[in-house]
JSON list of C-alpha atoms in Angstrom, two decimals:
[
{"chain": "A", "resi": 117, "resn": "MET", "atom": "CA", "xyz": [59.77, 93.71, 114.06]},
{"chain": "A", "resi": 118, "resn": "PRO", "atom": "CA", "xyz": [60.15, 89.10, 113.22]},
{"chain": "A", "resi": 119, "resn": "GLU", "atom": "CA", "xyz": [63.82, 87.90, 113.90]},
{"chain": "A", "resi": 120, "resn": "ALA", "atom": "CA", "xyz": [64.21, 86.23, 110.92]},
{"chain": "A", "resi": 121, "resn": "LEU", "atom": "CA", "xyz": [63.29, 89.97, 109.22]},
{"chain": "A", "resi": 122, "resn": "LYS", "atom": "CA", "xyz": [65.79, 91.90, 111.85]},
{"chain": "A", "resi": 123, "resn": "LYS", "atom": "CA", "xyz": [68.89, 89.26, 110.45]},
{"chain": "A", "resi": 124, "resn": "LEU", "atom": "CA", "xyz": [68.26, 90.01, 106.45]},
{"chain": "A", "resi": 125, "resn": "ILE", "atom": "CA", "xyz": [68.62, 93.73, 108.01]},
{"chain": "A", "resi": 126, "resn": "GLN", "atom": "CA", "xyz": [71.24, 93.69, 109.86]},
{"chain": "A", "resi": 127, "resn": "ASN", "atom": "CA", "xyz": [73.25, 91.66, 106.75]},
{"chain": "A", "resi": 128, "resn": "ILE", "atom": "CA", "xyz": [72.06, 94.90, 103.77]},
{"chain": "A", "resi": 129, "resn": "ASN", "atom": "CA", "xyz": [73.52, 98.01, 105.95]},
{"chain": "A", "resi": 130, "resn": "LEU", "atom": "CA", "xyz": [76.68, 95.19, 105.75]},
{"chain": "A", "resi": 131, "resn": "LEU", "atom": "CA", "xyz": [77.22, 96.33, 102.15]},
{"chain": "A", "resi": 132, "resn": "PRO", "atom": "CA", "xyz": [78.90, 99.02, 101.42]},
{"chain": "A", "resi": 133, "resn": "GLY", "atom": "CA", "xyz": [76.62, 102.72, 100.83]},
{"chain": "A", "resi": 134, "resn": "ILE", "atom": "CA", "xyz": [73.47, 101.02, 102.50]},
{"chain": "A", "resi": 135, "resn": "GLY", "atom": "CA", "xyz": [72.35, 102.98, 105.99]},
{"chain": "A", "resi": 136, "resn": "GLU", "atom": "CA", "xyz": [69.55, 100.91, 107.88]},
{"chain": "A", "resi": 137, "resn": "LYS", "atom": "CA", "xyz": [66.70, 103.05, 106.36]},
{"chain": "A", "resi": 138, "resn": "THR", "atom": "CA", "xyz": [67.59, 101.87, 103.36]},
{"chain": "A", "resi": 139, "resn": "ALA", "atom": "CA", "xyz": [68.98, 98.03, 104.09]},
{"chain": "A", "resi": 140, "resn": "THR", "atom": "CA", "xyz": [64.64, 97.73, 105.12]},
{"chain": "A", "resi": 141, "resn": "ARG", "atom": "CA", "xyz": [63.64, 99.37, 102.25]},
{"chain": "A", "resi": 142, "resn": "ILE", "atom": "CA", "xyz": [65.49, 96.18, 100.36]},
{"chain": "A", "resi": 143, "resn": "ALA", "atom": "CA", "xyz": [64.66, 94.17, 102.86]},
{"chain": "A", "resi": 144, "resn": "LEU", "atom": "CA", "xyz": [60.82, 94.66, 102.44]},
{"chain": "A", "resi": 145, "resn": "PHE", "atom": "CA", "xyz": [60.69, 95.01, 98.97]},
{"chain": "A", "resi": 146, "resn": "LEU", "atom": "CA", "xyz": [62.43, 91.11, 99.08]},
{"chain": "A", "resi": 147, "resn": "LEU", "atom": "CA", "xyz": [59.78, 89.99, 101.55]},
{"chain": "A", "resi": 148, "resn": "SER", "atom": "CA", "xyz": [56.67, 91.21, 98.49]},
{"chain": "A", "resi": 149, "resn": "THR", "atom": "CA", "xyz": [58.45, 89.94, 95.56]},
{"chain": "A", "resi": 150, "resn": "ASN", "atom": "CA", "xyz": [57.65, 86.91, 94.07]},
{"chain": "A", "resi": 151, "resn": "ASN", "atom": "CA", "xyz": [60.02, 83.15, 94.63]},
{"chain": "A", "resi": 152, "resn": "ASN", "atom": "CA", "xyz": [61.61, 83.81, 90.97]},
{"chain": "A", "resi": 153, "resn": "PHE", "atom": "CA", "xyz": [63.51, 86.42, 91.83]},
{"chain": "A", "resi": 154, "resn": "ILE", "atom": "CA", "xyz": [64.29, 85.47, 95.19]},
{"chain": "A", "resi": 155, "resn": "ASN", "atom": "CA", "xyz": [65.72, 82.36, 94.03]},
{"chain": "A", "resi": 156, "resn": "ASP", "atom": "CA", "xyz": [67.05, 83.33, 90.42]},
{"chain": "A", "resi": 157, "resn": "PHE", "atom": "CA", "xyz": [69.10, 86.41, 93.45]},
{"chain": "A", "resi": 158, "resn": "LYS", "atom": "CA", "xyz": [69.74, 82.98, 95.18]},
{"chain": "A", "resi": 159, "resn": "ASN", "atom": "CA", "xyz": [71.74, 81.48, 93.01]},
{"chain": "A", "resi": 160, "resn": "ASN", "atom": "CA", "xyz": [73.93, 84.42, 91.14]},
{"chain": "A", "resi": 161, "resn": "LEU", "atom": "CA", "xyz": [74.81, 84.88, 94.69]},
{"chain": "A", "resi": 162, "resn": "SER", "atom": "CA", "xyz": [75.66, 81.25, 95.76]},
{"chain": "A", "resi": 163, "resn": "GLY", "atom": "CA", "xyz": [79.29, 79.92, 94.70]},
{"chain": "A", "resi": 164, "resn": "ILE", "atom": "CA", "xyz": [80.36, 83.81, 93.58]},
{"chain": "A", "resi": 165, "resn": "LYS", "atom": "CA", "xyz": [83.45, 83.80, 95.05]},
{"chain": "A", "resi": 166, "resn": "GLU", "atom": "CA", "xyz": [84.23, 80.34, 93.19]},
{"chain": "A", "resi": 167, "resn": "LYS", "atom": "CA", "xyz": [82.38, 81.36, 90.27]},
{"chain": "A", "resi": 168, "resn": "ILE", "atom": "CA", "xyz": [85.41, 84.51, 89.12]},
{"chain": "A", "resi": 169, "resn": "GLN", "atom": "CA", "xyz": [88.78, 85.24, 89.61]},
{"chain": "A", "resi": 170, "resn": "TYR", "atom": "CA", "xyz": [91.53, 87.67, 89.26]},
{"chain": "A", "resi": 171, "resn": "CYS", "atom": "CA", "xyz": [93.25, 87.88, 85.80]},
{"chain": "A", "resi": 172, "resn": "LYS", "atom": "CA", "xyz": [97.09, 86.80, 86.31]},
{"chain": "A", "resi": 173, "resn": "THR", "atom": "CA", "xyz": [98.36, 90.36, 84.63]},
{"chain": "A", "resi": 174, "resn": "CYS", "atom": "CA", "xyz": [95.99, 93.13, 85.91]},
{"chain": "A", "resi": 175, "resn": "HIS", "atom": "CA", "xyz": [94.17, 92.08, 89.56]},
{"chain": "A", "resi": 176, "resn": "ALA", "atom": "CA", "xyz": [90.69, 92.93, 87.38]},
{"chain": "A", "resi": 177, "resn": "ILE", "atom": "CA", "xyz": [88.23, 90.40, 87.94]},
{"chain": "A", "resi": 178, "resn": "THR", "atom": "CA", "xyz": [87.17, 87.46, 85.01]},
{"chain": "A", "resi": 179, "resn": "ASP", "atom": "CA", "xyz": [85.42, 84.38, 85.26]},
{"chain": "A", "resi": 180, "resn": "ALA", "atom": "CA", "xyz": [86.94, 81.49, 86.88]},
{"chain": "A", "resi": 181, "resn": "GLY", "atom": "CA", "xyz": [88.81, 79.02, 84.19]},
{"chain": "A", "resi": 182, "resn": "LYS", "atom": "CA", "xyz": [90.17, 82.03, 82.66]},
{"chain": "A", "resi": 183, "resn": "ASP", "atom": "CA", "xyz": [93.86, 83.26, 83.65]},
{"chain": "A", "resi": 184, "resn": "PHE", "atom": "CA", "xyz": [93.62, 86.64, 81.60]},
{"chain": "A", "resi": 185, "resn": "CYS", "atom": "CA", "xyz": [90.36, 89.85, 81.11]},
{"chain": "A", "resi": 186, "resn": "THR", "atom": "CA", "xyz": [89.04, 90.53, 78.22]},
{"chain": "A", "resi": 187, "resn": "ILE", "atom": "CA", "xyz": [91.23, 94.30, 78.47]},
{"chain": "A", "resi": 188, "resn": "CYS", "atom": "CA", "xyz": [94.17, 92.41, 78.50]},
{"chain": "A", "resi": 189, "resn": "GLU", "atom": "CA", "xyz": [93.34, 89.15, 76.13]},
{"chain": "A", "resi": 190, "resn": "LYS", "atom": "CA", "xyz": [92.80, 91.80, 73.44]},
{"chain": "A", "resi": 191, "resn": "GLN", "atom": "CA", "xyz": [95.15, 92.96, 70.57]},
{"chain": "A", "resi": 192, "resn": "THR", "atom": "CA", "xyz": [94.10, 96.37, 70.00]},
{"chain": "A", "resi": 193, "resn": "ARG", "atom": "CA", "xyz": [94.75, 97.89, 73.09]},
{"chain": "A", "resi": 194, "resn": "ASN", "atom": "CA", "xyz": [97.83, 99.17, 74.25]},
{"chain": "A", "resi": 195, "resn": "LYS", "atom": "CA", "xyz": [99.81, 97.54, 75.89]},
{"chain": "A", "resi": 196, "resn": "ASN", "atom": "CA", "xyz": [102.12, 100.30, 76.60]},
{"chain": "A", "resi": 197, "resn": "THR", "atom": "CA", "xyz": [100.23, 101.86, 78.38]},
{"chain": "A", "resi": 198, "resn": "ILE", "atom": "CA", "xyz": [98.96, 101.32, 81.88]},
{"chain": "A", "resi": 199, "resn": "CYS", "atom": "CA", "xyz": [96.56, 103.25, 84.30]},
{"chain": "A", "resi": 200, "resn": "VAL", "atom": "CA", "xyz": [97.23, 102.05, 87.56]},
{"chain": "A", "resi": 201, "resn": "VAL", "atom": "CA", "xyz": [93.88, 102.19, 90.26]},
{"chain": "A", "resi": 202, "resn": "GLU", "atom": "CA", "xyz": [93.45, 100.95, 93.78]},
{"chain": "A", "resi": 203, "resn": "GLU", "atom": "CA", "xyz": [90.54, 99.10, 92.64]},
{"chain": "A", "resi": 204, "resn": "TYR", "atom": "CA", "xyz": [88.52, 97.61, 90.38]},
{"chain": "A", "resi": 205, "resn": "LEU", "atom": "CA", "xyz": [85.14, 99.57, 90.57]},
{"chain": "A", "resi": 206, "resn": "ASP", "atom": "CA", "xyz": [87.50, 102.84, 89.31]},
{"chain": "A", "resi": 207, "resn": "MET", "atom": "CA", "xyz": [88.88, 100.11, 86.53]},
{"chain": "A", "resi": 208, "resn": "LEU", "atom": "CA", "xyz": [85.09, 100.29, 85.06]},
{"chain": "A", "resi": 209, "resn": "THR", "atom": "CA", "xyz": [84.29, 104.05, 86.07]},
{"chain": "A", "resi": 210, "resn": "ILE", "atom": "CA", "xyz": [87.44, 105.03, 83.36]},
{"chain": "A", "resi": 211, "resn": "GLU", "atom": "CA", "xyz": [86.14, 102.64, 80.81]},
{"chain": "A", "resi": 212, "resn": "GLN", "atom": "CA", "xyz": [82.39, 103.55, 80.90]},
{"chain": "A", "resi": 213, "resn": "ALA", "atom": "CA", "xyz": [83.84, 107.19, 80.00]},
{"chain": "A", "resi": 214, "resn": "GLY", "atom": "CA", "xyz": [85.69, 105.48, 77.02]},
{"chain": "A", "resi": 215, "resn": "GLY", "atom": "CA", "xyz": [87.98, 106.83, 74.69]},
{"chain": "A", "resi": 216, "resn": "TYR", "atom": "CA", "xyz": [91.85, 104.90, 76.60]},
{"chain": "A", "resi": 217, "resn": "ASP", "atom": "CA", "xyz": [92.39, 102.24, 74.45]},
{"chain": "A", "resi": 218, "resn": "GLY", "atom": "CA", "xyz": [95.44, 101.59, 77.27]},
{"chain": "A", "resi": 219, "resn": "VAL", "atom": "CA", "xyz": [95.34, 98.10, 79.88]},
{"chain": "A", "resi": 220, "resn": "TYR", "atom": "CA", "xyz": [95.60, 98.52, 83.97]},
{"chain": "A", "resi": 221, "resn": "HIS", "atom": "CA", "xyz": [96.60, 98.40, 86.36]},
{"chain": "A", "resi": 222, "resn": "ILE", "atom": "CA", "xyz": [94.72, 97.48, 90.03]},
{"chain": "A", "resi": 223, "resn": "LEU", "atom": "CA", "xyz": [96.49, 97.72, 93.48]},
{"chain": "A", "resi": 224, "resn": "GLY", "atom": "CA", "xyz": [93.48, 96.65, 95.04]},
{"chain": "A", "resi": 225, "resn": "GLY", "atom": "CA", "xyz": [93.72, 99.59, 97.20]},
{"chain": "A", "resi": 226, "resn": "ALA", "atom": "CA", "xyz": [95.43, 102.19, 99.30]},
{"chain": "A", "resi": 227, "resn": "ILE", "atom": "CA", "xyz": [98.36, 102.59, 101.75]},
{"chain": "A", "resi": 228, "resn": "SER", "atom": "CA", "xyz": [96.71, 103.27, 104.65]},
{"chain": "A", "resi": 229, "resn": "PRO", "atom": "CA", "xyz": [98.36, 102.45, 107.70]},
{"chain": "A", "resi": 230, "resn": "ILE", "atom": "CA", "xyz": [95.50, 103.90, 109.78]},
{"chain": "A", "resi": 231, "resn": "ASN", "atom": "CA", "xyz": [92.93, 101.53, 107.80]},
{"chain": "A", "resi": 232, "resn": "GLY", "atom": "CA", "xyz": [95.09, 98.71, 108.31]},
{"chain": "A", "resi": 233, "resn": "ILE", "atom": "CA", "xyz": [96.48, 98.66, 105.00]},
{"chain": "A", "resi": 234, "resn": "PHE", "atom": "CA", "xyz": [100.42, 98.12, 104.34]},
{"chain": "A", "resi": 235, "resn": "ILE", "atom": "CA", "xyz": [102.50, 98.00, 101.60]},
{"chain": "A", "resi": 236, "resn": "GLY", "atom": "CA", "xyz": [102.26, 94.03, 100.89]},
{"chain": "A", "resi": 237, "resn": "ASP", "atom": "CA", "xyz": [98.03, 94.10, 100.89]},
{"chain": "A", "resi": 238, "resn": "LEU", "atom": "CA", "xyz": [98.01, 95.69, 97.53]},
{"chain": "A", "resi": 239, "resn": "ASN", "atom": "CA", "xyz": [99.45, 94.29, 94.59]},
{"chain": "A", "resi": 240, "resn": "PHE", "atom": "CA", "xyz": [102.78, 96.48, 93.77]},
{"chain": "A", "resi": 241, "resn": "GLU", "atom": "CA", "xyz": [105.01, 94.09, 92.79]},
{"chain": "A", "resi": 242, "resn": "SER", "atom": "CA", "xyz": [103.44, 92.36, 89.88]},
{"chain": "A", "resi": 243, "resn": "LEU", "atom": "CA", "xyz": [102.97, 96.20, 88.74]},
{"chain": "A", "resi": 244, "resn": "PHE", "atom": "CA", "xyz": [106.97, 97.03, 88.94]},
{"chain": "A", "resi": 245, "resn": "ASN", "atom": "CA", "xyz": [107.62, 93.21, 86.81]},
{"chain": "A", "resi": 246, "resn": "ARG", "atom": "CA", "xyz": [105.30, 94.72, 84.13]},
{"chain": "A", "resi": 247, "resn": "ILE", "atom": "CA", "xyz": [107.72, 97.80, 83.49]},
{"chain": "A", "resi": 248, "resn": "GLU", "atom": "CA", "xyz": [110.17, 95.61, 83.74]},
{"chain": "A", "resi": 249, "resn": "ASN", "atom": "CA", "xyz": [109.56, 92.28, 81.97]},
{"chain": "A", "resi": 250, "resn": "ALA", "atom": "CA", "xyz": [107.90, 95.26, 79.08]},
{"chain": "A", "resi": 251, "resn": "ASP", "atom": "CA", "xyz": [110.03, 95.26, 75.42]},
{"chain": "A", "resi": 252, "resn": "ASP", "atom": "CA", "xyz": [109.37, 99.03, 75.44]},
{"chain": "A", "resi": 253, "resn": "LYS", "atom": "CA", "xyz": [109.13, 102.02, 77.28]},
{"chain": "A", "resi": 254, "resn": "VAL", "atom": "CA", "xyz": [105.67, 102.23, 79.27]},
{"chain": "A", "resi": 255, "resn": "GLU", "atom": "CA", "xyz": [103.76, 104.35, 80.73]},
{"chain": "A", "resi": 256, "resn": "ILE", "atom": "CA", "xyz": [102.37, 103.80, 83.72]},
{"chain": "A", "resi": 257, "resn": "ILE", "atom": "CA", "xyz": [99.19, 106.91, 84.23]},
{"chain": "A", "resi": 258, "resn": "LEU", "atom": "CA", "xyz": [98.64, 107.21, 88.07]},
{"chain": "A", "resi": 259, "resn": "ALA", "atom": "CA", "xyz": [95.22, 107.13, 88.98]},
{"chain": "A", "resi": 260, "resn": "THR", "atom": "CA", "xyz": [94.45, 106.96, 92.77]},
{"chain": "A", "resi": 261, "resn": "ASN", "atom": "CA", "xyz": [91.87, 108.95, 94.48]},
{"chain": "A", "resi": 262, "resn": "PRO", "atom": "CA", "xyz": [93.62, 112.81, 94.99]},
{"chain": "A", "resi": 263, "resn": "ASN", "atom": "CA", "xyz": [93.16, 112.34, 98.79]},
{"chain": "A", "resi": 264, "resn": "ILE", "atom": "CA", "xyz": [96.00, 111.29, 101.11]},
{"chain": "A", "resi": 265, "resn": "GLU", "atom": "CA", "xyz": [95.73, 108.15, 101.00]},
{"chain": "A", "resi": 266, "resn": "GLY", "atom": "CA", "xyz": [95.81, 108.15, 97.19]},
{"chain": "A", "resi": 267, "resn": "GLU", "atom": "CA", "xyz": [98.81, 110.56, 96.78]},
{"chain": "A", "resi": 268, "resn": "ALA", "atom": "CA", "xyz": [101.11, 108.40, 99.36]},
{"chain": "A", "resi": 269, "resn": "THR", "atom": "CA", "xyz": [100.54, 105.12, 97.29]},
{"chain": "A", "resi": 270, "resn": "SER", "atom": "CA", "xyz": [101.83, 107.41, 94.34]},
{"chain": "A", "resi": 271, "resn": "SER", "atom": "CA", "xyz": [104.04, 108.75, 95.79]},
{"chain": "A", "resi": 272, "resn": "TYR", "atom": "CA", "xyz": [105.53, 104.69, 96.29]},
{"chain": "A", "resi": 273, "resn": "ILE", "atom": "CA", "xyz": [104.73, 103.98, 93.00]},
{"chain": "A", "resi": 274, "resn": "LYS", "atom": "CA", "xyz": [107.40, 106.53, 91.65]},
{"chain": "A", "resi": 275, "resn": "GLU", "atom": "CA", "xyz": [109.37, 106.34, 94.56]},
{"chain": "A", "resi": 276, "resn": "GLU", "atom": "CA", "xyz": [110.75, 102.40, 93.96]},
{"chain": "A", "resi": 277, "resn": "ILE", "atom": "CA", "xyz": [110.67, 103.58, 89.84]},
{"chain": "A", "resi": 278, "resn": "GLU", "atom": "CA", "xyz": [113.51, 105.41, 90.84]},
{"chain": "A", "resi": 279, "resn": "LYS", "atom": "CA", "xyz": [115.38, 103.49, 93.30]},
{"chain": "A", "resi": 280, "resn": "ARG", "atom": "CA", "xyz": [115.11, 99.42, 91.41]},
{"chain": "A", "resi": 281, "resn": "LYS", "atom": "CA", "xyz": [116.38, 101.67, 88.74]},
{"chain": "A", "resi": 282, "resn": "LEU", "atom": "CA", "xyz": [113.28, 101.45, 86.50]},
{"chain": "A", "resi": 283, "resn": "LYS", "atom": "CA", "xyz": [112.76, 105.40, 85.38]},
{"chain": "A", "resi": 284, "resn": "HIS", "atom": "CA", "xyz": [114.27, 104.78, 81.76]},
{"chain": "A", "resi": 285, "resn": "LYS", "atom": "CA", "xyz": [111.51, 102.25, 81.31]},
{"chain": "A", "resi": 286, "resn": "THR", "atom": "CA", "xyz": [108.37, 104.15, 82.77]},
{"chain": "A", "resi": 287, "resn": "PHE", "atom": "CA", "xyz": [106.64, 107.71, 81.62]},
{"chain": "A", "resi": 288, "resn": "LEU", "atom": "CA", "xyz": [104.88, 108.45, 84.34]},
{"chain": "A", "resi": 289, "resn": "SER", "atom": "CA", "xyz": [101.60, 110.43, 84.42]},
{"chain": "A", "resi": 290, "resn": "ARG", "atom": "CA", "xyz": [99.04, 111.96, 86.79]},
{"chain": "A", "resi": 291, "resn": "LEU", "atom": "CA", "xyz": [95.69, 112.54, 85.86]},
{"chain": "A", "resi": 292, "resn": "SER", "atom": "CA", "xyz": [95.08, 116.20, 85.72]},
{"chain": "A", "resi": 293, "resn": "ARG", "atom": "CA", "xyz": [93.05, 117.48, 88.96]},
{"chain": "A", "resi": 294, "resn": "GLY", "atom": "CA", "xyz": [89.70, 117.39, 88.07]},
{"chain": "A", "resi": 295, "resn": "LEU", "atom": "CA", "xyz": [88.19, 114.73, 89.88]},
{"chain": "A", "resi": 296, "resn": "SER", "atom": "CA", "xyz": [87.27, 117.05, 93.29]},
{"chain": "A", "resi": 297, "resn": "SER", "atom": "CA", "xyz": [84.98, 114.78, 94.52]},
{"chain": "A", "resi": 298, "resn": "GLY", "atom": "CA", "xyz": [88.66, 112.21, 95.61]},
{"chain": "A", "resi": 299, "resn": "TYR", "atom": "CA", "xyz": [87.35, 109.39, 94.05]},
{"chain": "A", "resi": 300, "resn": "ILE", "atom": "CA", "xyz": [87.30, 108.52, 90.50]},
{"chain": "A", "resi": 301, "resn": "GLU", "atom": "CA", "xyz": [83.87, 105.84, 91.27]},
{"chain": "A", "resi": 302, "resn": "PHE", "atom": "CA", "xyz": [82.14, 109.44, 91.75]},
{"chain": "A", "resi": 303, "resn": "ALA", "atom": "CA", "xyz": [83.33, 111.24, 88.85]},
{"chain": "A", "resi": 304, "resn": "ASP", "atom": "CA", "xyz": [80.85, 112.06, 85.75]},
{"chain": "A", "resi": 305, "resn": "ASN", "atom": "CA", "xyz": [82.50, 110.90, 82.22]},
{"chain": "A", "resi": 306, "resn": "ILE", "atom": "CA", "xyz": [83.92, 114.63, 81.00]},
{"chain": "A", "resi": 307, "resn": "THR", "atom": "CA", "xyz": [85.77, 114.37, 84.19]},
{"chain": "A", "resi": 308, "resn": "ILE", "atom": "CA", "xyz": [87.01, 111.61, 83.59]},
{"chain": "A", "resi": 309, "resn": "ILE", "atom": "CA", "xyz": [88.02, 112.37, 79.62]},
{"chain": "A", "resi": 310, "resn": "ASN", "atom": "CA", "xyz": [89.28, 115.26, 80.39]},
{"chain": "A", "resi": 311, "resn": "ALA", "atom": "CA", "xyz": [91.41, 114.12, 83.24]},
{"chain": "A", "resi": 312, "resn": "LEU", "atom": "CA", "xyz": [93.16, 111.55, 80.82]},
{"chain": "A", "resi": 313, "resn": "LYS", "atom": "CA", "xyz": [93.50, 113.53, 78.51]},
{"chain": "A", "resi": 314, "resn": "GLU", "atom": "CA", "xyz": [95.22, 116.41, 80.40]},
{"chain": "A", "resi": 315, "resn": "ARG", "atom": "CA", "xyz": [97.47, 114.10, 82.81]},
{"chain": "A", "resi": 316, "resn": "LYS", "atom": "CA", "xyz": [100.49, 115.66, 83.66]},
{"chain": "A", "resi": 317, "resn": "GLU", "atom": "CA", "xyz": [104.17, 114.06, 83.54]},
{"chain": "A", "resi": 318, "resn": "LEU", "atom": "CA", "xyz": [105.68, 113.41, 86.48]},
{"chain": "A", "resi": 319, "resn": "LYS", "atom": "CA", "xyz": [109.05, 114.29, 86.52]}
]
C-alpha cells in the first residue's frame, strides 16, 4: 500500500466511531472521487476552527463573530427552562426530536477522573451564574447520560445548587429512565420526547 494512502487511512481511523475497515473504505472513496468533491471537502475542513466559536451563554457551537447561538437568541424559547447536556451532539439530538421549547447548557463532557476530566474542565460555573442571575425561578433539566459519569455529573450539580443556596431559584428535574442505550445521541425521537415529557422532579 502506498505510504500516502496509509497515512490517510490512519488519519481517518482517528475519527470517533471509525474502524480500520471503514477508514480504508473512505480513503479509497476519496481516491476515486472527482477533484471538485475533494477541493470542496478540503475547503470546508480548512480553517473550520477559525470559522466557528462558542455561544457565550450556553456554549453551543455558532458562527464566528456571533456571541450567541440561534437558540439563545430566539425570543420564542423559554429562557426559564434550561436543559443541561454533556455535549453539543446531545443538544442536536434533543432538538431533532422536537417538542422542547426551552434553552440549553452544554457542559462539554461529564466528570470522569479516570479519563482525566475534572470539575474545573467543564462549564459548571457559567451554569450556576445563569441560575444566580435569572430574574425568575428556573427549571434545570438534568439530561446527562444515564451512566456512571452522567450520574456523578448530575449529583454534583444538585449538591452545588444546595451548597450555593440556589435551591429557592431552581426546580430540578431529571429525564425519565427510558434511555436504555446509555447515551442520548443514540436514542430515537420518541424515546427523547417521552423522556422529556415524563421527567421527574429531583428533591
